[in-house]
């Protein structure tokens, strides 16, 4: 399953502060969409609105429409918990549950929906998710050991396994490799490319090379100054953004003139 | 060329501070050793001197009802206080809005500052009469459970009353400690749970409670330690008899070690006071064993503690 996400006139607030202004874009299914831009431009804020994690912060709210395959994610009858079960998220710093084993970490999301599962079911799902996250061969002999004993890159793949175990429609990655070394980063990037076969993948990154390597579409965000709202400056195919952008600001950013 | 080992530079400030810290650390061990030695040496005359009327059947027969009373009252207190403390801590750390949570936090800290004599008085004058109808009801309807069986005390001054008073006394310190631990749950793990589609309660089960587990155990042990040694409230509420009685609603209740020492010591002559000190040594041993068990429970799952 993979869903198309439409953002229409989306304004994102922290209490009265407008953090991201008037975003209109369509995120395609079975593709990787990258959000790039300088620090503070609202790209992380925006990605957190896609699974309604934004509103976890007191006072945070969203105006405008966010449609997932035509369904309004912010509709009055929509339960944010339901939304989050369909939209998996991987964070900047790997965050497996330290009190759970590797296996329990993988199953943690799935168990929220299905309290009862047989032992074989659990084992099959664990293997499938860990294979899907390219982690199976490294951890298959120590599934009962704590997840916090793994390396940073392995922990991040464990978090991806945990996210894909529930078979979501969309996977959000908020700077998933910024805390990792180059080899672990390469592993996560390869994985992201595999994941787009099945899911809609949205990735926030500080690393322009990363965006150009793996994404199909790139959205460039910028702010006019501190305290001003972030804006979507340009959104296009990744090759276009990096070779021949329409906006001067985009050109300046991707060529390294600022940021 | 010969490699010369660089000489470590010793700064005066570092030396002074290191020594101060060292003596502070040693002083706690020294105090413990002194207390233990005092208890041990002072207990000896109880066994070597002339027979004591109160303990004519031997020391262990004398002390056992008190050991039972001490442990039983504390366990009742802990059974009541632990879930309540967890609930209060969760409410303050994760549910209440910030201003109300602060107010509640102060209230909890204030409860801890009330002297135990006041709790004792409150137990006798307010809590006991207030609880008595409930005790009657429990006895009538749940009397088939051995704990609630027997002749209900007319005054309400029972083991259960003592347990409740002790629970209220240890509640603030437990709630405060557990709240601090819950507040330190990494935001990262809470968000991980929420992003998986956990409800608030599921998030607490997945991230907050497991992370706070060691803190909860430590708080329970602290509470247990305090209730094991509590003197005044117990001495005032209970009118003791030297029996071992599991029923918590009757008027025959075993006293606790601490309360017994407080009640008997002023009138104890000769080596009777040494006997009481010997019971104090037993209390000391119980507390130590309880703490060792707690350490063991915590260390058993250290690799999953989240501290790595």
Coordinates of C-alpha atoms in Angstrom, one line a residue:
Chain A
X1 CA 0.0 0.0 0.0
X2 CA 1.2 3.4 -0.9
X3 CA -0.7 6.7 -0.8
X4 CA -0.7 10.0 -2.5
X5 CA -0.5 13.0 -0.2
X6 CA -1.9 16.4 -1.1
X7 CA -1.1 19.5 0.9
X8 CA -3.4 22.4 0.2
X9 CA -2.8 25.9 1.6
X10 CA -1.2 24.3 4.7
X11 CA -0.2 26.7 7.5
X12 CA 1.6 25.3 10.5
X13 CA 1.6 27.1 13.8
X14 CA 3.2 26.9 17.2
X15 CA 0.6 28.7 19.3
X16 CA 0.4 32.1 17.5
X17 CA 3.8 31.7 15.7
X18 CA 3.4 30.8 12.0
X19 CA 6.2 28.3 11.4
X20 CA 5.4 27.2 7.8
X21 CA 3.2 29.3 5.5
X22 CA 1.0 28.3 2.7
X23 CA 2.4 25.0 1.4
X24 CA 0.8 23.5 -1.7
X25 CA 2.3 20.3 -3.0
X26 CA 1.5 16.7 -4.1
X27 CA 3.7 13.9 -2.7
X28 CA 3.6 11.0 -5.1
X29 CA 3.2 7.4 -4.0
X30 CA 6.0 4.8 -4.6
X31 CA 8.6 7.6 -4.8
X32 CA 11.0 9.3 -2.5
X33 CA 10.3 13.0 -1.8
X34 CA 13.1 14.9 -0.2
X35 CA 12.6 18.1 1.9
X36 CA 15.7 20.3 1.8
X37 CA 16.6 23.7 3.1
X38 CA 18.6 25.6 5.7
X39 CA 18.0 25.1 9.5
X40 CA 14.8 26.6 10.8
X41 CA 13.1 26.6 7.4
X42 CA 10.3 24.4 8.7
X43 CA 11.0 21.2 6.9
X44 CA 11.0 19.0 10.1
X45 CA 7.9 20.9 11.3
X46 CA 6.1 20.1 8.0
X47 CA 7.0 16.4 8.0
X48 CA 5.6 16.1 11.5
X49 CA 2.2 17.4 10.3
X50 CA 1.9 14.5 7.9
X51 CA 1.3 12.0 10.7
X52 CA -0.1 14.5 13.1
X53 CA 2.9 14.3 15.4
X54 CA 3.1 18.1 15.2
X55 CA 0.1 18.5 17.6
X56 CA 1.9 16.5 20.3
X57 CA 3.6 19.8 21.2
X58 CA 1.2 21.9 23.3
X59 CA -0.3 24.8 21.3
X60 CA 0.8 23.4 18.0
X61 CA -1.8 23.4 15.2
X62 CA -2.4 23.2 11.5
X63 CA -4.7 25.1 9.1
X64 CA -5.5 24.1 5.6
X65 CA -6.0 20.7 4.1
X66 CA -3.9 17.6 4.1
X67 CA -5.4 14.8 2.0
X68 CA -4.2 11.2 1.9
X69 CA -5.7 9.5 -1.1
X70 CA -8.4 12.1 -1.0
X71 CA -9.1 11.6 2.7
X72 CA -8.7 14.6 5.0
X73 CA -6.1 13.7 7.6
X74 CA -7.3 16.7 9.8
X75 CA -11.0 16.0 9.4
X76 CA -13.1 16.4 12.5
X77 CA -13.8 12.7 12.9
X78 CA -10.2 11.5 12.3
X79 CA -8.4 10.0 15.2
X80 CA -4.7 11.0 15.2
X81 CA -3.8 7.6 16.6
X82 CA -5.3 6.0 13.5
X83 CA -3.4 8.3 11.2
X84 CA -0.1 7.4 13.0
X85 CA -0.7 3.7 12.6
X86 CA -0.9 4.3 8.8
X87 CA 2.1 6.6 8.6
X88 CA 5.4 5.3 10.0
X89 CA 8.1 7.6 11.2
X90 CA 11.8 7.4 11.7
X91 CA 13.5 10.0 13.8
X92 CA 16.8 12.0 13.7
X93 CA 18.3 10.0 16.5
X94 CA 17.7 6.3 16.6
X95 CA 15.2 5.6 19.3
X96 CA 14.5 1.9 19.9
X97 CA 12.8 1.2 23.2
X98 CA 15.7 0.5 25.6
X99 CA 13.7 -1.7 27.8
X100 CA 12.7 -4.1 25.0
X101 CA 14.5 -6.8 23.2
X102 CA 15.2 -6.5 19.5
X103 CA 12.3 -8.7 18.7
X104 CA 9.9 -6.8 21.0
X105 CA 11.0 -3.6 19.4
X106 CA 10.1 -4.8 16.0
X107 CA 6.7 -6.1 17.2
X108 CA 5.9 -3.1 19.4
X109 CA 3.9 -1.2 16.9
X110 CA 2.1 -4.3 15.6
X111 CA 1.1 -5.4 19.1
X112 CA -0.8 -2.1 19.5
X113 CA -3.3 -3.3 16.9
X114 CA -3.2 -7.0 17.4
X115 CA -2.9 -8.0 21.0
X116 CA -2.9 -11.7 20.3
X117 CA -0.5 -13.3 18.0
X118 CA 0.8 -16.8 17.9
X119 CA 4.5 -17.5 18.5
X120 CA 5.1 -18.5 14.8
X121 CA 3.2 -15.4 13.6
X122 CA 5.4 -13.2 15.8
X123 CA 8.6 -14.9 14.5
X124 CA 7.6 -14.7 10.9
X125 CA 6.7 -11.0 11.2
X126 CA 10.0 -10.2 13.1
X127 CA 12.0 -11.9 10.4
X128 CA 10.1 -10.2 7.6
X129 CA 10.4 -6.7 9.0
X130 CA 14.1 -7.2 9.9
X131 CA 14.8 -8.6 6.4
X132 CA 13.0 -5.6 5.0
X133 CA 15.2 -3.3 7.0
X134 CA 18.4 -5.2 5.9
X135 CA 19.1 -6.0 9.5
X136 CA 18.2 -9.7 9.8
X137 CA 21.6 -11.2 9.1
X138 CA 23.2 -9.0 11.7
X139 CA 20.8 -9.7 14.6
X140 CA 19.2 -13.1 13.9
X141 CA 21.2 -14.7 16.6
X142 CA 20.5 -12.2 19.3
X143 CA 16.8 -11.3 18.9
X144 CA 16.3 -11.4 22.7
X145 CA 19.1 -9.0 23.4
X146 CA 18.3 -5.3 24.1
X147 CA 18.0 -3.1 21.1
X148 CA 20.1 -0.4 22.7
X149 CA 23.2 -2.7 22.4
X150 CA 23.3 -2.3 18.6
X151 CA 25.4 0.3 16.8
X152 CA 23.8 3.6 15.8
X153 CA 23.2 2.5 12.2
X154 CA 21.8 -0.8 13.3
X155 CA 19.5 0.9 15.8
X156 CA 18.2 3.2 13.1
X157 CA 17.5 0.2 10.8
X158 CA 15.8 -1.4 13.8
X159 CA 13.6 1.6 14.0
X160 CA 12.8 1.3 10.3
X161 CA 12.0 -2.4 10.9
X162 CA 9.6 -1.3 13.7
X163 CA 8.0 1.2 11.4
X164 CA 7.5 -1.2 8.4
X165 CA 6.3 -4.1 10.6
X166 CA 2.9 -2.5 10.8
X167 CA 2.7 -2.2 7.0
X168 CA 2.0 1.5 6.8
X169 CA 1.1 3.4 3.7
X170 CA 3.7 6.1 4.1
X171 CA 7.1 6.3 5.8
X172 CA 8.4 9.6 7.1
X173 CA 12.1 10.0 7.8
X174 CA 13.3 13.1 9.7
X175 CA 17.0 13.4 9.0
X176 CA 17.5 9.7 9.6
X177 CA 21.2 9.7 8.9
X178 CA 22.4 12.9 10.5
X179 CA 23.6 11.0 13.6
X180 CA 25.3 8.2 11.6
X181 CA 28.6 7.5 10.0
X182 CA 29.0 7.3 6.2
X183 CA 28.8 3.5 6.0
X184 CA 25.6 3.3 8.1
X185 CA 24.3 6.3 6.0
X186 CA 24.8 4.4 2.8
X187 CA 22.9 1.4 4.3
X188 CA 20.0 3.6 5.2
X189 CA 20.0 5.2 1.8
X190 CA 20.0 1.9 0.0
X191 CA 17.1 0.8 2.2
X192 CA 15.1 4.0 1.5
X193 CA 15.4 3.2 -2.2
X194 CA 14.1 -0.3 -1.6
X195 CA 11.3 1.0 0.6
X196 CA 9.9 3.1 -2.2
X197 CA 8.9 0.0 -4.1
X198 CA 6.1 -0.4 -1.5
X199 CA 5.6 2.8 0.3
X200 CA 5.4 6.6 -0.1
X201 CA 8.7 7.8 1.3
X202 CA 9.3 11.3 2.6
X203 CA 12.7 12.3 3.8
X204 CA 14.0 15.4 5.5
X205 CA 17.7 15.9 5.0
X206 CA 20.3 18.5 5.6
X207 CA 22.5 16.7 3.1
X208 CA 22.0 17.9 -0.5
X209 CA 24.0 15.0 -1.9
X210 CA 21.7 12.6 -0.1
X211 CA 18.7 14.2 -1.6
X212 CA 20.2 14.1 -5.1
X213 CA 21.3 10.5 -4.7
X214 CA 18.1 8.9 -3.6
X215 CA 15.1 11.1 -4.1
X216 CA 12.7 11.4 -7.1
X217 CA 11.2 14.7 -6.1
X218 CA 12.8 17.5 -4.1
X219 CA 11.1 20.3 -2.2
X220 CA 13.2 23.3 -1.3
X221 CA 12.2 25.4 1.7
X222 CA 13.6 28.7 2.9
X223 CA 13.0 31.5 5.4
X224 CA 13.4 35.2 4.7
X225 CA 14.8 35.7 8.2
X226 CA 14.7 34.7 11.8
X227 CA 11.1 34.8 13.1
X228 CA 9.7 34.7 9.6
X229 CA 7.6 31.6 8.5
X230 CA 9.3 29.0 6.3
X231 CA 8.0 28.7 2.8
X232 CA 8.1 26.2 0.0
X233 CA 10.2 27.9 -2.6
X234 CA 10.4 25.3 -5.3
X235 CA 9.2 21.7 -5.8
X236 CA 10.1 19.7 -8.8
X237 CA 11.9 16.5 -10.1
X238 CA 15.2 16.1 -8.3
X239 CA 17.3 16.4 -11.5
X240 CA 15.6 19.6 -12.3
X241 CA 16.2 21.1 -8.8
X242 CA 19.8 20.2 -8.8
X243 CA 20.6 21.0 -12.5
X244 CA 18.3 23.8 -13.6
X245 CA 16.1 25.2 -10.8
X246 CA 13.6 27.9 -11.7
X247 CA 14.2 30.0 -8.6
X248 CA 17.4 31.9 -7.9
X249 CA 17.2 31.0 -4.1
X250 CA 17.2 27.3 -5.0
X251 CA 20.1 27.8 -7.3
X252 CA 22.1 29.6 -4.6
X253 CA 21.3 26.9 -2.0
X254 CA 22.0 23.8 -4.1
X255 CA 25.2 25.3 -5.5
X256 CA 26.4 25.9 -1.9
X257 CA 26.2 29.7 -1.9
X258 CA 24.5 29.7 1.4
X259 CA 23.0 27.3 3.9
Chain B
X1 CA 66.7 9.8 24.1
X2 CA 65.0 8.4 27.1
X3 CA 61.3 8.8 27.4
X4 CA 60.5 10.7 30.6
X5 CA 57.1 10.2 32.1
X6 CA 55.4 13.6 32.3
X7 CA 54.9 14.5 35.9
X8 CA 51.2 14.9 36.8
X9 CA 50.5 18.4 37.9
X10 CA 48.9 18.6 41.4
X11 CA 46.8 21.7 41.9
X12 CA 46.0 22.8 45.5
X13 CA 42.3 23.3 44.8
X14 CA 42.0 19.8 43.3
X15 CA 43.8 18.2 46.3
X16 CA 41.6 20.0 48.8
X17 CA 38.4 19.2 47.0
X18 CA 39.3 15.5 46.4
X19 CA 40.1 15.1 50.1
X20 CA 36.9 16.8 51.2
X21 CA 34.8 14.6 48.9
X22 CA 36.7 11.5 50.2
X23 CA 36.0 12.3 53.9
X24 CA 32.3 13.0 53.1
X25 CA 32.1 9.6 51.4
X26 CA 33.9 7.9 54.3
X27 CA 31.9 9.6 57.0
X28 CA 28.7 7.8 55.8
X29 CA 30.5 4.4 56.1
X30 CA 31.9 5.4 59.5
X31 CA 28.5 6.4 60.8
X32 CA 27.0 3.1 59.6
X33 CA 29.8 1.1 61.3
X34 CA 29.4 3.1 64.5
X35 CA 25.7 2.5 64.7
X36 CA 26.1 -1.2 63.9
X37 CA 28.8 -1.6 66.5
X38 CA 26.8 0.2 69.1
X39 CA 23.7 -1.9 68.5
X40 CA 25.8 -5.1 68.6
X41 CA 27.8 -4.3 71.7
X42 CA 24.8 -3.0 73.6
X43 CA 22.7 -6.1 72.8
X44 CA 25.2 -8.5 74.4
X45 CA 24.1 -8.0 78.1
X46 CA 20.6 -9.0 77.1
X47 CA 21.9 -12.6 76.5
X48 CA 24.6 -12.8 79.2
X49 CA 22.9 -10.9 82.1
X50 CA 20.1 -12.1 84.4
X51 CA 16.8 -13.4 82.9
X52 CA 14.4 -10.7 81.8
X53 CA 10.8 -11.1 82.8
X54 CA 9.4 -9.8 79.5
X55 CA 11.4 -12.3 77.5
X56 CA 11.2 -15.4 79.7
X57 CA 10.6 -17.6 76.7
X58 CA 13.8 -16.5 75.1
X59 CA 14.8 -13.6 72.8
X60 CA 13.4 -14.9 69.5
X61 CA 10.0 -15.6 71.0
X62 CA 10.0 -12.1 72.4
X63 CA 11.1 -10.4 69.2
X64 CA 9.2 -12.4 66.6
X65 CA 5.7 -10.8 67.1
X66 CA 7.4 -7.4 66.7
X67 CA 9.2 -8.5 63.6
X68 CA 5.9 -9.7 62.2
X69 CA 4.1 -6.5 63.1
X70 CA 6.8 -4.3 61.6
X71 CA 7.0 -6.2 58.3
X72 CA 3.2 -6.7 58.1
X73 CA 2.3 -3.0 58.7
X74 CA 5.0 -1.9 56.2
X75 CA 3.8 -4.3 53.5
X76 CA 0.2 -3.1 54.0
X77 CA 1.5 0.4 53.7
X78 CA 3.4 -0.4 50.5
X79 CA 0.6 -2.2 48.9
X80 CA -1.6 0.9 49.3
X81 CA 1.1 3.5 48.7
X82 CA 2.9 2.2 45.6
X83 CA 0.0 2.2 43.1
X84 CA -1.2 5.6 44.5
X85 CA 2.3 7.1 44.2
X86 CA 2.6 5.8 40.6
X87 CA -0.8 7.3 39.8
X88 CA 0.0 10.7 41.3
X89 CA 3.4 10.8 39.6
X90 CA 1.9 9.9 36.2
X91 CA -0.8 12.5 36.6
X92 CA 1.7 15.2 37.5
X93 CA 4.2 14.3 34.9
X94 CA 2.0 13.4 31.9
X95 CA -1.6 14.4 32.3
X96 CA -2.2 17.6 34.4
X97 CA -1.7 20.9 32.8
X98 CA 1.5 22.6 33.9
X99 CA 0.2 25.0 36.4
X100 CA -2.0 22.5 38.2
X101 CA 0.8 20.0 38.1
X102 CA 3.1 22.5 39.9
X103 CA 0.4 23.1 42.6
X104 CA 0.0 19.4 43.1
X105 CA 3.8 19.0 43.3
X106 CA 4.0 21.5 46.1
X107 CA 1.1 19.8 47.9
X108 CA 2.9 16.5 47.8
X109 CA 6.1 18.0 49.1
X110 CA 4.1 19.7 51.9
X111 CA 2.6 16.4 53.0
X112 CA 6.2 15.1 53.4
X113 CA 7.0 17.8 55.9
X114 CA 4.2 17.0 58.4
X115 CA 5.7 15.5 61.6
X116 CA 4.8 11.9 62.3
X117 CA 3.3 12.8 65.7
X118 CA 0.7 14.8 63.8
X119 CA 0.0 11.8 61.6
X120 CA -0.4 9.7 64.7
X121 CA -2.9 12.1 66.3
X122 CA -4.8 12.3 63.0
X123 CA -4.8 8.5 62.8
X124 CA -6.4 8.2 66.2
X125 CA -8.8 11.1 66.2
X126 CA -9.9 11.3 62.6
X127 CA -9.0 8.3 60.5
X128 CA -9.9 5.5 63.0
X129 CA -13.5 6.6 63.7
X130 CA -13.9 7.5 60.0
X131 CA -12.8 4.0 58.9
X132 CA -14.7 2.0 61.4
X133 CA -17.9 1.7 59.5
X134 CA -15.9 0.6 56.5
X135 CA -14.2 -2.0 58.6
X136 CA -17.6 -3.3 59.8
X137 CA -18.8 -3.6 56.2
X138 CA -15.6 -5.4 55.1
X139 CA -16.0 -7.8 58.0
X140 CA -19.6 -8.5 57.2
X141 CA -19.3 -8.9 53.5
X142 CA -15.8 -10.1 53.0
X143 CA -15.2 -11.8 56.3
X144 CA -14.6 -15.1 54.5
X145 CA -11.2 -13.7 53.5
X146 CA -9.0 -14.5 56.5
X147 CA -7.5 -10.9 56.5
X148 CA -11.0 -9.4 57.2
X149 CA -12.1 -12.1 59.6
X150 CA -12.5 -12.0 63.4
X151 CA -14.1 -9.6 65.9
X152 CA -13.9 -6.1 64.5
X153 CA -12.2 -3.5 66.8
X154 CA -14.6 -1.0 68.2
X155 CA -12.2 1.8 68.1
X156 CA -10.9 1.4 64.6
X157 CA -7.4 1.4 65.9
X158 CA -6.3 -1.6 63.9
X159 CA -3.4 -2.9 61.8
X160 CA -5.2 -1.7 58.7
X161 CA -5.5 1.8 60.1
X162 CA -1.8 1.8 60.9
X163 CA -1.1 0.5 57.4
X164 CA -3.1 3.4 55.9
X165 CA -1.5 6.0 58.1
X166 CA 1.9 4.7 57.1
X167 CA 0.9 4.6 53.5
X168 CA 0.0 8.3 53.7
X169 CA 3.2 9.1 55.4
X170 CA 5.4 7.4 52.8
X171 CA 3.3 8.6 49.8
X172 CA 4.8 12.0 49.3
X173 CA 8.4 10.9 49.2
X174 CA 7.5 8.0 46.8
X175 CA 5.4 10.2 44.6
X176 CA 8.0 12.9 44.4
X177 CA 10.8 10.4 43.5
X178 CA 8.7 8.6 40.9
X179 CA 7.6 11.9 39.4
X180 CA 11.2 12.9 38.9
X181 CA 12.0 9.6 37.2
X182 CA 8.9 9.8 34.9
X183 CA 9.8 13.4 33.9
X184 CA 13.1 12.1 32.7
X185 CA 11.7 9.7 30.3
X186 CA 13.4 10.6 27.0
X187 CA 11.1 12.6 24.7
X188 CA 12.6 10.5 22.0
X189 CA 11.1 7.3 23.3
X190 CA 7.7 8.9 24.0
X191 CA 7.6 10.2 20.5
X192 CA 8.6 6.8 19.1
X193 CA 5.6 5.2 20.8
X194 CA 3.2 8.0 19.7
X195 CA 4.5 7.8 16.1
X196 CA 3.7 4.1 16.1
X197 CA 0.1 5.0 16.9
X198 CA 0.1 4.4 20.6
X199 CA -2.6 6.2 22.6
X200 CA -1.5 8.2 25.6
X201 CA -1.9 5.2 27.9
X202 CA -0.1 2.8 25.5
X203 CA 2.7 5.3 25.3
X204 CA 3.0 5.3 29.0
X205 CA 3.1 1.5 29.1
X206 CA 5.7 1.3 26.3
X207 CA 8.0 4.1 27.2
X208 CA 7.4 5.7 30.6
X209 CA 6.7 2.8 32.9
X210 CA 9.5 0.5 31.7
X211 CA 11.9 3.4 31.8
X212 CA 10.8 4.3 35.4
X213 CA 10.9 0.8 36.6
X214 CA 14.1 1.1 38.6
X215 CA 13.0 4.4 40.0
X216 CA 9.7 2.9 41.1
X217 CA 11.5 0.1 42.9
X218 CA 13.9 2.5 44.6
X219 CA 11.0 4.7 45.7
X220 CA 9.2 1.6 47.1
X221 CA 12.3 0.6 49.0
X222 CA 12.7 4.2 50.4
X223 CA 9.0 4.1 51.4
X224 CA 9.5 0.6 52.9
X225 CA 12.5 1.8 54.8
X226 CA 10.7 4.7 56.2
X227 CA 7.6 2.7 57.3
X228 CA 9.7 -0.1 58.8
X229 CA 11.4 2.4 61.1
X230 CA 8.3 4.6 61.8
X231 CA 7.7 4.9 65.5
X232 CA 5.3 7.6 66.7
X233 CA 2.3 7.1 64.4
X234 CA 2.3 3.3 65.1
X235 CA 2.9 3.7 68.8
X236 CA 0.0 6.1 69.1
X237 CA -2.5 4.3 66.9
X238 CA -2.0 0.7 68.0
X239 CA -2.8 -0.8 71.4
X240 CA -0.6 -3.8 71.0
X241 CA -0.7 -7.3 72.2
X242 CA 2.2 -9.7 71.6
X243 CA 0.5 -11.9 69.0
X244 CA 0.9 -12.9 65.4
X245 CA -2.4 -12.1 63.8
X246 CA -3.0 -11.8 60.0
X247 CA -6.5 -10.3 60.5
X248 CA -6.2 -6.6 60.0
X249 CA -9.5 -5.4 61.5
X250 CA -9.3 -6.8 65.0
X251 CA -8.1 -5.2 68.2
X252 CA -5.3 -7.7 68.8
X253 CA -2.5 -6.4 66.8
X254 CA 1.2 -7.1 67.0
X255 CA 3.3 -4.1 67.6
X256 CA 6.2 -3.0 65.5
X257 CA 9.8 -3.0 66.7
X258 CA 10.3 0.7 66.6
X259 CA 7.0 1.5 68.4
X260 CA 7.8 -1.2 71.0
X261 CA 11.2 0.4 71.8
X262 CA 9.6 3.8 72.1
X263 CA 6.9 2.5 74.5
X264 CA 9.1 0.4 76.7
X265 CA 12.4 2.2 76.8
X266 CA 11.5 4.9 79.4
X267 CA 10.5 2.2 81.9
X268 CA 13.1 -0.4 81.0
X269 CA 15.6 -1.0 83.8
X270 CA 18.7 -3.2 84.0
X271 CA 19.4 -5.3 80.9
X272 CA 15.8 -4.9 79.7
X273 CA 17.0 -1.9 77.8
X274 CA 19.7 -4.0 76.2
X275 CA 17.0 -6.4 75.1
X276 CA 15.3 -3.5 73.4
X277 CA 18.5 -2.5 71.7
X278 CA 18.8 -6.1 70.5
X279 CA 15.4 -5.8 68.8
X280 CA 16.8 -2.6 67.2
X281 CA 19.6 -4.7 65.8
X282 CA 17.0 -7.0 64.3
X283 CA 15.3 -4.0 62.7
X284 CA 18.6 -2.9 61.3
X285 CA 19.2 -6.3 59.8
X286 CA 15.7 -6.4 58.3
X287 CA 16.2 -3.0 56.6
X288 CA 19.6 -4.2 55.2
X289 CA 18.1 -7.4 53.8
X290 CA 15.2 -5.4 52.2
X291 CA 17.7 -3.1 50.5
X292 CA 19.8 -5.9 49.3
X293 CA 16.8 -7.6 47.7
X294 CA 15.9 -4.3 46.0
X295 CA 19.5 -4.0 44.6
X296 CA 19.3 -7.5 43.3
X297 CA 15.9 -6.9 41.6
X298 CA 17.3 -3.8 39.9
X299 CA 20.5 -5.4 38.7
X300 CA 18.8 -8.5 37.3
X301 CA 17.6 -6.6 34.2
X302 CA 20.3 -3.9 34.1
X303 CA 21.0 -4.4 30.4
X304 CA 17.4 -3.5 29.6
X305 CA 17.3 -0.5 32.0
X306 CA 17.7 2.2 29.3
X307 CA 20.8 3.5 31.1
X308 CA 23.1 2.3 28.3

